[in-house]
Amino acid sequence: KAGVTQTPRYLIKTRGQQVTLSCSPISGHRSVSWYQQTPGQGLQFLFEYFSETQRNKGNFPGRFSGRQFSNSRSEMNVSTLELGDSALYLCASSGNVAPRGYETQYFGPGTRLLVL
Amino acid sequence: TQLLEQSPQFLSIQEGENLTVYCNSSSVFSSLQWYRQEPGEGPVLLVTVVTGGEVKKLKRLTFQFGDARKDSSLHITAAQPGDTGLYLCAGRTGNQFYFGTGTSLTVIP
């Protein structure tokens, strides 16, 4: 089975711009979660989508949004970019067949975003 | 504010040494996971622990979940260069996982 893929792998933007990141989960996985990873804050949860519906949301401003398509592929959008948005954005998919709490999240390699 | 604090933040040891990484919180978690992340890749799940006091062994790695389900430890015996990476703990509360700050381990041959 192919793993989780994320595109693009690297991105450079300037302040005020917007960006869209894409994630293709493992085939058959319906849950997709997004995380932001920075050296100072570590991995922080952004949101989770399941069957095209946002199921859970972290504590990020409304500039961060996402969506999921019928084929489970997901996109994340950040509008009005700030310098502090520079980070590695990770996507994880889960098959959700295990009891809650036992799910295995399979992470993609991430998209490294640099905001200048 | 981090729910989970890991220590140490950085660790550099010689091959063959033992080490312990700690993951502490004041919050109670329904489950706790440990991941390892290598440069340029996403984290990979190593283990999930659910029961307070639970101990799981994975070859040279031993994971323990605290009795009160607030903390966890990862012990590596006879570390090898292949163990090098960023170790992350993640506790589940409610509907999401909260990740620790990470421990960067370097094992020198």
Coordinates of C-alpha atoms in Angstrom, one line a residue:
Chain A
K1 CA 0.0 0.0 0.0
A2 CA 1.3 3.5 -0.8
G3 CA 1.9 5.7 2.2
V4 CA 0.5 9.1 3.0
T5 CA 1.7 11.6 0.4
Q6 CA 1.9 15.4 0.8
T7 CA 2.4 18.0 -1.8
P8 CA 4.3 20.2 -2.2
R9 CA 7.2 19.1 0.0
Y10 CA 8.7 22.6 0.2
L11 CA 7.1 26.0 -0.2
I12 CA 8.3 29.6 0.2
K13 CA 5.7 32.3 0.6
T14 CA 5.7 35.9 1.7
R15 CA 3.7 37.5 4.4
G16 CA 0.1 38.2 3.5
Q17 CA -0.1 35.5 0.9
Q18 CA -2.2 32.4 1.2
V19 CA -1.2 28.8 0.7
T20 CA -2.9 25.5 0.1
L21 CA -1.4 22.2 1.1
S22 CA -2.5 18.8 -0.1
C23 CA -2.6 15.4 1.5
S24 CA -3.5 12.0 0.0
P25 CA -4.2 9.4 2.7
I26 CA -3.5 5.7 2.6
S27 CA -6.1 4.0 0.4
G28 CA -9.2 3.1 2.5
H29 CA -8.4 5.5 5.3
R30 CA -11.2 8.0 6.0
S31 CA -9.7 10.0 8.8
V32 CA -7.2 12.7 8.0
S33 CA -5.6 14.9 10.7
W34 CA -3.3 17.9 10.2
Y35 CA -0.5 19.0 12.5
Q36 CA 1.9 21.9 12.7
Q37 CA 5.4 21.2 13.9
T38 CA 7.8 23.9 15.0
P39 CA 11.0 23.7 17.1
G40 CA 9.5 25.8 19.8
Q41 CA 6.0 24.4 20.1
G42 CA 6.5 20.9 18.8
L43 CA 3.6 19.1 17.1
Q44 CA 0.3 20.8 17.5
F45 CA -3.1 19.5 16.3
L46 CA -4.9 21.6 13.7
F47 CA -8.0 19.6 12.7
E48 CA -9.3 16.2 11.8
Y49 CA -11.6 15.3 9.0
F50 CA -13.6 12.1 8.7
S51 CA -15.9 11.4 5.7
E52 CA -15.7 15.0 4.5
T53 CA -16.7 16.5 7.9
Q54 CA -14.5 18.3 10.3
R55 CA -14.7 16.1 13.4
N56 CA -12.3 17.9 15.7
K57 CA -10.4 21.2 15.7
G58 CA -7.4 22.4 17.6
N59 CA -6.7 25.9 19.0
F60 CA -5.6 27.7 15.9
P61 CA -7.0 31.0 14.4
G62 CA -9.6 31.0 11.6
R63 CA -6.9 31.7 9.1
F64 CA -6.2 28.0 9.2
S65 CA -8.9 25.9 7.4
G66 CA -9.3 22.6 5.7
R67 CA -11.5 20.4 3.8
Q68 CA -11.8 16.8 2.7
F69 CA -13.0 15.4 -0.5
S70 CA -15.1 12.4 -1.2
N71 CA -12.0 10.3 -2.1
S72 CA -10.6 11.2 1.4
R73 CA -8.0 13.5 0.0
S74 CA -7.6 16.6 2.1
E75 CA -6.4 20.1 1.7
M76 CA -5.3 22.7 4.2
N77 CA -5.4 26.4 3.6
V78 CA -3.7 29.2 5.4
S79 CA -4.7 32.7 4.5
T80 CA -2.9 36.0 5.3
L81 CA 0.4 34.2 6.1
E82 CA 2.5 35.4 9.1
L83 CA 6.1 34.8 9.8
G84 CA 5.1 32.6 12.6
D85 CA 3.4 30.2 10.3
S86 CA 6.7 28.9 9.1
A87 CA 6.7 25.3 10.1
L88 CA 6.5 21.7 9.0
Y89 CA 2.9 20.8 8.3
L90 CA 2.2 17.1 8.7
C91 CA -0.8 15.1 7.6
A92 CA -1.8 11.8 9.2
S93 CA -4.4 9.3 8.1
S94 CA -6.1 6.6 10.1
G95 CA -8.2 3.7 9.3
N96 CA -10.3 4.1 12.4
V97 CA -10.9 0.4 12.7
A98 CA -9.3 0.1 16.2
P99 CA -11.0 1.2 19.4
R100 CA -10.8 4.9 20.1
G101 CA -7.4 5.7 21.5
Y102 CA -5.7 2.8 19.8
E103 CA -5.8 4.3 16.3
T104 CA -2.6 4.2 14.4
Q105 CA -1.9 7.5 12.7
Y106 CA 0.2 7.1 9.6
F107 CA 2.1 10.4 9.0
G108 CA 3.2 11.8 5.6
P109 CA 6.6 13.3 5.2
G110 CA 5.2 16.8 5.6
T111 CA 5.3 20.1 3.8
R112 CA 7.9 22.5 4.9
L113 CA 6.6 26.1 4.7
L114 CA 8.8 29.1 4.9
V115 CA 7.2 32.5 5.2
L116 CA 9.4 35.5 4.4
Chain B
T1 CA 1.2 25.9 26.8
Q2 CA 2.3 22.3 26.4
L3 CA 0.2 19.6 28.0
L4 CA 3.1 17.1 27.8
E5 CA 6.7 17.9 28.8
Q6 CA 9.4 15.6 27.7
S7 CA 12.9 15.4 29.3
P8 CA 15.6 15.5 28.4
Q9 CA 15.2 17.7 25.3
F10 CA 18.5 16.5 23.8
L11 CA 20.4 13.4 24.5
S12 CA 23.7 12.3 23.0
I13 CA 25.1 9.0 24.1
Q14 CA 27.6 6.3 23.1
E15 CA 26.5 3.1 21.4
G16 CA 25.7 0.4 24.0
E17 CA 24.6 2.8 26.7
N18 CA 21.2 2.7 28.3
L19 CA 18.8 5.7 28.4
T20 CA 15.4 6.8 29.7
V21 CA 13.2 9.5 28.2
Y22 CA 10.4 10.9 30.3
C23 CA 7.0 12.3 29.3
N24 CA 5.1 14.2 32.1
S25 CA 1.8 16.0 32.5
S26 CA -0.6 17.1 35.1
S27 CA -3.5 15.9 32.9
V28 CA -4.9 12.4 32.7
F29 CA -4.9 10.6 29.4
S30 CA -7.0 7.8 28.1
S31 CA -4.1 6.5 26.1
L32 CA -0.5 7.4 25.4
Q33 CA 1.6 6.8 22.3
W34 CA 5.3 7.0 21.5
Y35 CA 6.6 7.9 18.1
R36 CA 10.0 8.2 16.5
Q37 CA 10.6 10.8 13.8
E38 CA 13.6 10.8 11.5
P39 CA 14.8 13.8 9.5
G40 CA 12.7 14.5 6.5
E41 CA 10.0 12.1 7.5
G42 CA 6.8 12.0 9.6
P43 CA 6.6 10.4 13.0
V44 CA 6.2 6.6 13.1
L45 CA 4.2 5.0 15.8
L46 CA 6.2 2.7 18.2
V47 CA 3.6 1.8 20.8
T48 CA 0.2 2.6 22.4
V49 CA -0.4 2.1 26.1
V50 CA -3.8 2.4 27.7
T51 CA -3.9 0.9 31.2
G52 CA -2.3 2.7 34.1
G53 CA 0.9 0.9 35.2
E54 CA 1.1 -0.9 31.8
V55 CA 4.5 -1.9 30.6
K56 CA 5.2 -2.9 27.0
K57 CA 8.4 -4.1 25.6
L58 CA 9.5 -3.8 22.0
K59 CA 12.9 -5.5 21.6
R60 CA 15.3 -3.2 23.4
L61 CA 12.6 -0.6 24.1
T62 CA 10.5 -0.6 27.2
F63 CA 7.5 1.7 27.6
Q64 CA 5.7 2.4 30.8
F65 CA 2.5 4.2 31.5
G66 CA 2.2 5.8 34.9
D67 CA -0.3 4.4 37.4
A68 CA -2.3 7.7 37.3
R69 CA -2.1 7.8 33.5
K70 CA -0.4 11.2 33.6
D71 CA 3.1 10.2 32.7
S72 CA 5.1 7.7 30.7
S73 CA 8.7 6.7 30.2
L74 CA 10.7 5.1 27.4
H75 CA 13.8 3.1 28.3
I76 CA 16.2 2.0 25.6
T77 CA 18.8 -0.7 26.4
A78 CA 22.1 -0.9 24.6
A79 CA 21.3 1.9 22.3
Q80 CA 22.4 1.6 18.7
P81 CA 23.0 4.3 16.0
G82 CA 19.8 3.2 14.3
D83 CA 17.9 4.5 17.4
T84 CA 18.9 8.1 16.5
G85 CA 15.9 10.3 16.0
L86 CA 13.3 12.5 17.6
Y87 CA 11.1 10.7 20.1
L88 CA 7.6 12.0 20.7
C89 CA 5.0 11.1 23.2
A90 CA 1.4 11.8 22.5
G91 CA -1.5 11.6 25.0
R92 CA -5.1 11.2 24.1
T93 CA -7.7 13.2 25.9
G94 CA -11.2 13.7 24.5
N95 CA -11.0 13.4 20.8
Q96 CA -7.5 14.4 20.1
F97 CA -3.8 13.6 20.7
Y98 CA -1.6 16.1 22.4
F99 CA 2.1 15.7 21.5
G100 CA 5.1 16.3 23.8
T101 CA 7.9 18.7 23.0
G102 CA 10.1 15.8 21.8
T103 CA 13.5 14.3 22.8
S104 CA 16.2 14.4 20.2
L105 CA 18.4 11.3 20.6
T106 CA 21.8 10.9 19.0
V107 CA 23.6 7.6 19.4
I108 CA 27.3 7.8 18.6
P109 CA 29.0 4.7 17.1

